[in-house]
Coordinates of C-alpha atoms in Angstrom, one line a residue:
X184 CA 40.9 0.9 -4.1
X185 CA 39.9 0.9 0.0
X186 CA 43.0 0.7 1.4
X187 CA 43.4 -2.2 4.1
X188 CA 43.4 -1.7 7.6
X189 CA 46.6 -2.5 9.5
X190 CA 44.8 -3.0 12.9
X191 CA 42.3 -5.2 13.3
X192 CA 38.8 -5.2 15.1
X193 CA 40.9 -7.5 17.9
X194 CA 43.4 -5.4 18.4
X195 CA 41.0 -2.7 18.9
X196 CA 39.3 -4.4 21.0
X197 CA 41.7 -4.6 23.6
X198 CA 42.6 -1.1 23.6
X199 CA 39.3 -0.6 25.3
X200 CA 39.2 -3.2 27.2
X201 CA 41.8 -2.1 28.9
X202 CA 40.3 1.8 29.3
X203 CA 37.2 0.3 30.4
X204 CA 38.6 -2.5 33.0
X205 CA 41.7 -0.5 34.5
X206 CA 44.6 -1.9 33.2
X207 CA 46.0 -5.2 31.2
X208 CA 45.5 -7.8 33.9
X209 CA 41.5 -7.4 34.3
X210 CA 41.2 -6.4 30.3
X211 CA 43.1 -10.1 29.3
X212 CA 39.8 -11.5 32.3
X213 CA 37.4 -9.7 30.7
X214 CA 38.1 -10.7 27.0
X215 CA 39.4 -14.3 28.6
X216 CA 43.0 -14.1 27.2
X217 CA 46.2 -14.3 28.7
X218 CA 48.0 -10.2 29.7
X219 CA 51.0 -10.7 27.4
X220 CA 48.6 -10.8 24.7
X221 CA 46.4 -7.8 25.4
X222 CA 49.9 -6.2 26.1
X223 CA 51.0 -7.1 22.8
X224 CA 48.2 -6.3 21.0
X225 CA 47.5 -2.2 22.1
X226 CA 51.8 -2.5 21.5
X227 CA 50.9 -3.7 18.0
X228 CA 48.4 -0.6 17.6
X229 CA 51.4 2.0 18.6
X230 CA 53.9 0.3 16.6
X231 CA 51.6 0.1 13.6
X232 CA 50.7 4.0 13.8
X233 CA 53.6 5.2 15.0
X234 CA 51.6 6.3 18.2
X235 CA 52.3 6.3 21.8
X236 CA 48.2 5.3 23.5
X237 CA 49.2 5.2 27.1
X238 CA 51.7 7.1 29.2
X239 CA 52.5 5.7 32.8
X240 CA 51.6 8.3 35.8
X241 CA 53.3 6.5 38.8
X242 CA 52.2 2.7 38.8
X243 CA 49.2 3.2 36.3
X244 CA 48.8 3.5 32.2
X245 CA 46.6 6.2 31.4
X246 CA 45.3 7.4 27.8
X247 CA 47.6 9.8 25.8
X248 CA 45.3 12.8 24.3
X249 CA 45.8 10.6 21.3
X250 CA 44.8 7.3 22.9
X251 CA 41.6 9.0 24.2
X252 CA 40.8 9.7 20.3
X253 CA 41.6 6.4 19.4
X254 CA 39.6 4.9 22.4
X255 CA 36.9 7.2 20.9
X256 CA 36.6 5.6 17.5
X257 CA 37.6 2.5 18.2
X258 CA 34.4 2.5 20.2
X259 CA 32.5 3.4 16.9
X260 CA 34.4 1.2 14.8
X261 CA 33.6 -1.7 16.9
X262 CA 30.1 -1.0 17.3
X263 CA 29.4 -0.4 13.8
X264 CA 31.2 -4.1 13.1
X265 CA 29.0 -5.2 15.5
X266 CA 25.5 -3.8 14.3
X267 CA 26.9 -5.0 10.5
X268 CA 26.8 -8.3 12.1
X269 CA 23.7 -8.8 13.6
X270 CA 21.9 -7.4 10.4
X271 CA 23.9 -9.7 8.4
X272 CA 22.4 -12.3 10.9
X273 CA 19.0 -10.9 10.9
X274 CA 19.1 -11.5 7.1
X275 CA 20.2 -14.5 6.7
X276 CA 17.7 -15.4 9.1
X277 CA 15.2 -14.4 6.9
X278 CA 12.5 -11.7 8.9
X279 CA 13.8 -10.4 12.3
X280 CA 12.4 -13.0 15.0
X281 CA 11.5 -10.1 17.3
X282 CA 10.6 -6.2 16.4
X283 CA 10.4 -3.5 19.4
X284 CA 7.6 -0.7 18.3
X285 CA 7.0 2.3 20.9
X286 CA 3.9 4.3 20.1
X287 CA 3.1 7.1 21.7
X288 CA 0.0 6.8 23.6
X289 CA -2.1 9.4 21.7
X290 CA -1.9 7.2 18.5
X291 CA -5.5 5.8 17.9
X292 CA -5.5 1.9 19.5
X293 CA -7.9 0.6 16.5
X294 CA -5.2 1.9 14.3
X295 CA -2.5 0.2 16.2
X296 CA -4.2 -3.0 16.2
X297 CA -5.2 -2.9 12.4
X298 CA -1.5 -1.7 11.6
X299 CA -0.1 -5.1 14.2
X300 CA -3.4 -7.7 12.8
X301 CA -2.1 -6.7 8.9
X302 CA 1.7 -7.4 10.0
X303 CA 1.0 -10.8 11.0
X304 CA -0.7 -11.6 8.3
X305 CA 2.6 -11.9 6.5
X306 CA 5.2 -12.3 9.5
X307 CA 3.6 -14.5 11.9
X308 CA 6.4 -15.9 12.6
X309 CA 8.1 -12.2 14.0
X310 CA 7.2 -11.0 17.6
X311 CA 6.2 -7.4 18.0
X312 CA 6.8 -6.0 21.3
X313 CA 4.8 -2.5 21.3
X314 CA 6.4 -0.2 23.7
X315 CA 3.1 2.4 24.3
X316 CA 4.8 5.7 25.9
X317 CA 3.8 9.5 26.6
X318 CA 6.2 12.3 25.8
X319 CA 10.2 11.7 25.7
X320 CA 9.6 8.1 25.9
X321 CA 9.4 7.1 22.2
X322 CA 12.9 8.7 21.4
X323 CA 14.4 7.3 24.6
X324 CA 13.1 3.7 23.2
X325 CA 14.9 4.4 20.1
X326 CA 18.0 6.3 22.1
X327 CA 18.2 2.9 23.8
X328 CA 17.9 0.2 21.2
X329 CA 14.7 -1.1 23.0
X330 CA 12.8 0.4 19.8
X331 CA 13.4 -0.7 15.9
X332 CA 10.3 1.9 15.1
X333 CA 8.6 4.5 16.9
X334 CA 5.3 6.8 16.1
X335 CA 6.1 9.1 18.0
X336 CA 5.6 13.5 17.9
X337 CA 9.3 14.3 19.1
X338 CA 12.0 12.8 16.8
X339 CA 15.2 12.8 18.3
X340 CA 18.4 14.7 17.6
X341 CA 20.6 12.7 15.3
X342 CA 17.3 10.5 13.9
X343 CA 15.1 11.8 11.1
X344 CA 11.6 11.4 11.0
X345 CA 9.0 10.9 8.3
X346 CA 5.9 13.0 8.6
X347 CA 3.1 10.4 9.2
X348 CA -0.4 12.6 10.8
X349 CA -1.6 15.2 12.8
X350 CA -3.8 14.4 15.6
X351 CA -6.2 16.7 17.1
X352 CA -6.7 17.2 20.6
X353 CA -9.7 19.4 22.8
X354 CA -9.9 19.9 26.2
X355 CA -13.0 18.0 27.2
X356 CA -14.7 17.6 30.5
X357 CA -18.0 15.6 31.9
X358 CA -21.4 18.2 30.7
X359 CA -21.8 18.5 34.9
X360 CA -18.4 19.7 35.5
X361 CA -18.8 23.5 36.6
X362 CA -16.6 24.6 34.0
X363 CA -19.5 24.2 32.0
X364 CA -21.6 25.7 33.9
X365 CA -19.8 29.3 33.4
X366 CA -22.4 30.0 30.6
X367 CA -19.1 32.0 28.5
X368 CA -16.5 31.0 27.3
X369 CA -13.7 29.1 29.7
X370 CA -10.7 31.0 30.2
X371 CA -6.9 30.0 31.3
X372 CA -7.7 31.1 35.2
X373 CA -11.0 29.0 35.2
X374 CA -8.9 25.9 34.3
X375 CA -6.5 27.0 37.7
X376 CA -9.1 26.4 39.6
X377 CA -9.8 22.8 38.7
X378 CA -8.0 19.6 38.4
X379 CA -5.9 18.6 35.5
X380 CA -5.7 15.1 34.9
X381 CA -2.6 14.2 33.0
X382 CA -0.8 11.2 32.0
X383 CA 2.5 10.2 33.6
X384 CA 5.4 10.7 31.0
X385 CA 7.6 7.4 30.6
X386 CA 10.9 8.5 29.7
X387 CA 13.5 8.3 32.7
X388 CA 13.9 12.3 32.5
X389 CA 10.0 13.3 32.9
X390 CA 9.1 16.6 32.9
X391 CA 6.2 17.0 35.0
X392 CA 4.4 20.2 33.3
X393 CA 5.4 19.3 30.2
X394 CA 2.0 19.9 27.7
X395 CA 0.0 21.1 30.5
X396 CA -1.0 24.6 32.3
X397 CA -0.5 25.8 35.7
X398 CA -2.8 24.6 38.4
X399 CA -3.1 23.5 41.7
X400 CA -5.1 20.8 41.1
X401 CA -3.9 17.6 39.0
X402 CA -4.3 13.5 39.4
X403 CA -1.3 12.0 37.1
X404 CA -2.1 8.5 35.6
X405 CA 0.3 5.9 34.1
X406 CA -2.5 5.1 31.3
X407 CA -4.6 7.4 29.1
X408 CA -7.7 5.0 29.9
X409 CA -7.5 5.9 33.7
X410 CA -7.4 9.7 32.2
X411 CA -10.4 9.4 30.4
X412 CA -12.1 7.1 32.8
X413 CA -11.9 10.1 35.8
X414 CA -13.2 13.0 33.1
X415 CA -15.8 10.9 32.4
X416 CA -16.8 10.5 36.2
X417 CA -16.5 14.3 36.6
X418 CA -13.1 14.4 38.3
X419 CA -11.5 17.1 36.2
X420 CA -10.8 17.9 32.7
X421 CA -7.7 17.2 29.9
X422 CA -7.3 17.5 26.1
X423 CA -7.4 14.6 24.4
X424 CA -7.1 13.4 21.2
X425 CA -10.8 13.8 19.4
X426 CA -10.8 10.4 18.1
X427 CA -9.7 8.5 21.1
X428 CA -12.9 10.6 23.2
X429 CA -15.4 9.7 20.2
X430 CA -17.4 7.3 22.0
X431 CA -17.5 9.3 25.0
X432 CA -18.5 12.4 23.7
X433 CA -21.0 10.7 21.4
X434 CA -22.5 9.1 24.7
X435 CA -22.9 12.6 26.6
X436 CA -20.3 11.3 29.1
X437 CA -17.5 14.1 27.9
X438 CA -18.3 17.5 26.4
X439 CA -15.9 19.2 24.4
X440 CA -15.1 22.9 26.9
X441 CA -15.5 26.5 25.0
X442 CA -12.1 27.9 25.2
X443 CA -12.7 30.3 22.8
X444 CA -10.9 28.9 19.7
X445 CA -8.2 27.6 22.5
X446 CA -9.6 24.4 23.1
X447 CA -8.2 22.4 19.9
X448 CA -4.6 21.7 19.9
X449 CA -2.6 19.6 17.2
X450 CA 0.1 17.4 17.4
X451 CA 2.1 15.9 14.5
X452 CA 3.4 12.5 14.8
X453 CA 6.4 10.9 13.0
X454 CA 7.5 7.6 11.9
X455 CA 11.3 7.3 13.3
X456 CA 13.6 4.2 12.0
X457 CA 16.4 3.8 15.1
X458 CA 18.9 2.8 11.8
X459 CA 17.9 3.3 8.5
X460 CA 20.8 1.8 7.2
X461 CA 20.5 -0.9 9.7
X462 CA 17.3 -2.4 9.7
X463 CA 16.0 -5.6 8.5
X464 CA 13.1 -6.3 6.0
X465 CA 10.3 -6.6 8.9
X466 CA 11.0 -3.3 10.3
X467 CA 11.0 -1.8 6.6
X468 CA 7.4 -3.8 6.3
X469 CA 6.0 -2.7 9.3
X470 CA 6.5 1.0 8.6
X471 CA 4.9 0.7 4.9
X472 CA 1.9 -1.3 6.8
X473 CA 2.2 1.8 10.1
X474 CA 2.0 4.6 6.7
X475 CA -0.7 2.7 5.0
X476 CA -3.2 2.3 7.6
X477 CA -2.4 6.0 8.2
X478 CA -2.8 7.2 4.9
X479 CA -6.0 5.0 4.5
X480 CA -7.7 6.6 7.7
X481 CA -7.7 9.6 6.4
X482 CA -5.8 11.1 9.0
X483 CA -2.6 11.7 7.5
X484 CA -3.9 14.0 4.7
X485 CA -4.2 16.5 7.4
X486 CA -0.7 16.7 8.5
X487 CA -0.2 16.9 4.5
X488 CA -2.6 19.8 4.1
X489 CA -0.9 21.5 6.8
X490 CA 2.5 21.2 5.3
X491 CA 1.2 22.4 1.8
X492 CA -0.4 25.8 3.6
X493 CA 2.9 26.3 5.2
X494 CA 4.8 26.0 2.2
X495 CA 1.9 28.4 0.3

């Protein structure tokens, strides 16, 4: 049998209160109840336990080592109540009224849009907000509750991700741009002398030469449109993904550089659930919907084929 709890979620929730507002008097204002019983209640905790949580240094209460590993989990235990809650709400409620999404930008748009057009289908009722980042930003979506879902090719520590495709990129640049010109293949100090045009990463901790090479030349963009847009105009070169250049390339606007081999890079990209345990039956749909439109592109058979070679 679970044993019952002798403190409850209250009583824990004034122990941080106070920690996080300074004392009793501005922890009984911020939870709108009087001090004697925010005082009563972390007294109740320590009586309960048998535990002393503050110790007074001069005028002011400050945390025991044990009240610091009490405030601690009592900050887990009270968010965890509080995510059972709002699932327990979402549920009731039927399909979750809104669903944050954040794709990274090299997943292909007609995908996106078939994978979003399917979802309403059946939920029209649920708003999607689609989060569309570059690098770091997918996992800081899901770091920071913005994102229920992300597609994203760098899963977080602490989340686990489901292998969903692998996308290939080549460096490509407009069929006038002297680096085709060379008449042999380009190598790495050719591309130094000519401007990179990248794509601005949107997490808050952006790493500038992230996925890139060292030159002295680059335009950065906020949108992997603009990107392609200035290759095409024979402003500089990047690697893209193939099928997000298709129409380019087929129109002789963007020619695919000889690198030697080196022009083709891959890049795997996961489907990430911010809680597993947590979510609620839209988020569950729209990730079967995200892995079917996948698997029926053909795309994700290559990330498969890759794994089964590395297992060989």
């Amino acid at each position: 049998m679970i044993p019952i709890p002798h403190v409850s979620l209250e009583q824990w929730r004034a122990l941080i209160a106070v920690v996080e507002s300074g004392g009793y008097a501005q922890a009984a204002e911020a939870l709108h109840k009087s001090q004697s019983a925010v005082t009563y209640a972390v007294q109740k905790i320590e009586s309960q336990l048998g535990i002393q949580a503050f110790e007074l240094q001069g005028r002011k209460a400050v945390l025991t080592p044990t009240g610091r590993m009490l405030y601690r989990r009592a900050l887990a235990l009270v968010g965890e109540a509080g995510d059972l809650e709002r699932v327990a709400r979402k549920l009731s409620a039927g399909w979750e009224a809104e669903i944050g999404l954040a794709v990274e930008i090299l997943f292909p748009p007609a995908l996106l849009l078939d994978c979003l057009a399917r979802f309403g289908q059946e939920a029209a009722r649920t708003r999607v907000e689609v989060i569309e980042s570059v690098m770091g930003g997918s996992g800081e979506a899901l770091l920071t509750g913005k994102a229920d879902l992300a597609v994203t090719p760098h899963v977080p520590p602490g989340f686990l991700g489901r292998p969903l495709m692998r996308m290939r990129l080549v460096a490509a640049a407009h069929p006038g741009h002297p680096l085709h010109q060379l008449g042999r293949p380009v190598e790495e100090r050719d591309l130094r002398a000519y401007r990179h045009l990248m794509v601005r990463e949107t997490g808050s901790t952006r790493n500038s030469r992230s996925q890139t090479i060292d030159v002295d030349q680059r335009w950065t963009f906020s949108s992997m449109a603009m990107s392609i847009a200035a290759a095409a105009a024979g402003h500089g070169f990047a690697w893209y993904p193939e099928a997000l250049i298709a129409a380019e390339l087929t129109a002789g606007l963007l020619k695919v550089l000889p690198l030697g081999g080196a022009e083709v890079r891959f890049v795997d990209m996961y489907l990430v659930f911010a809680d597993p345990e947590m979510c609620g039956p839209g988020v569950v749909r729209l990730a079967e919907i995200v892995a079917a439109v996948v698997a029926e592109s053909g795309l994700g058979e290559a990330l498969a084929d890759a794994g089964q070679q590395g297992a060989a």
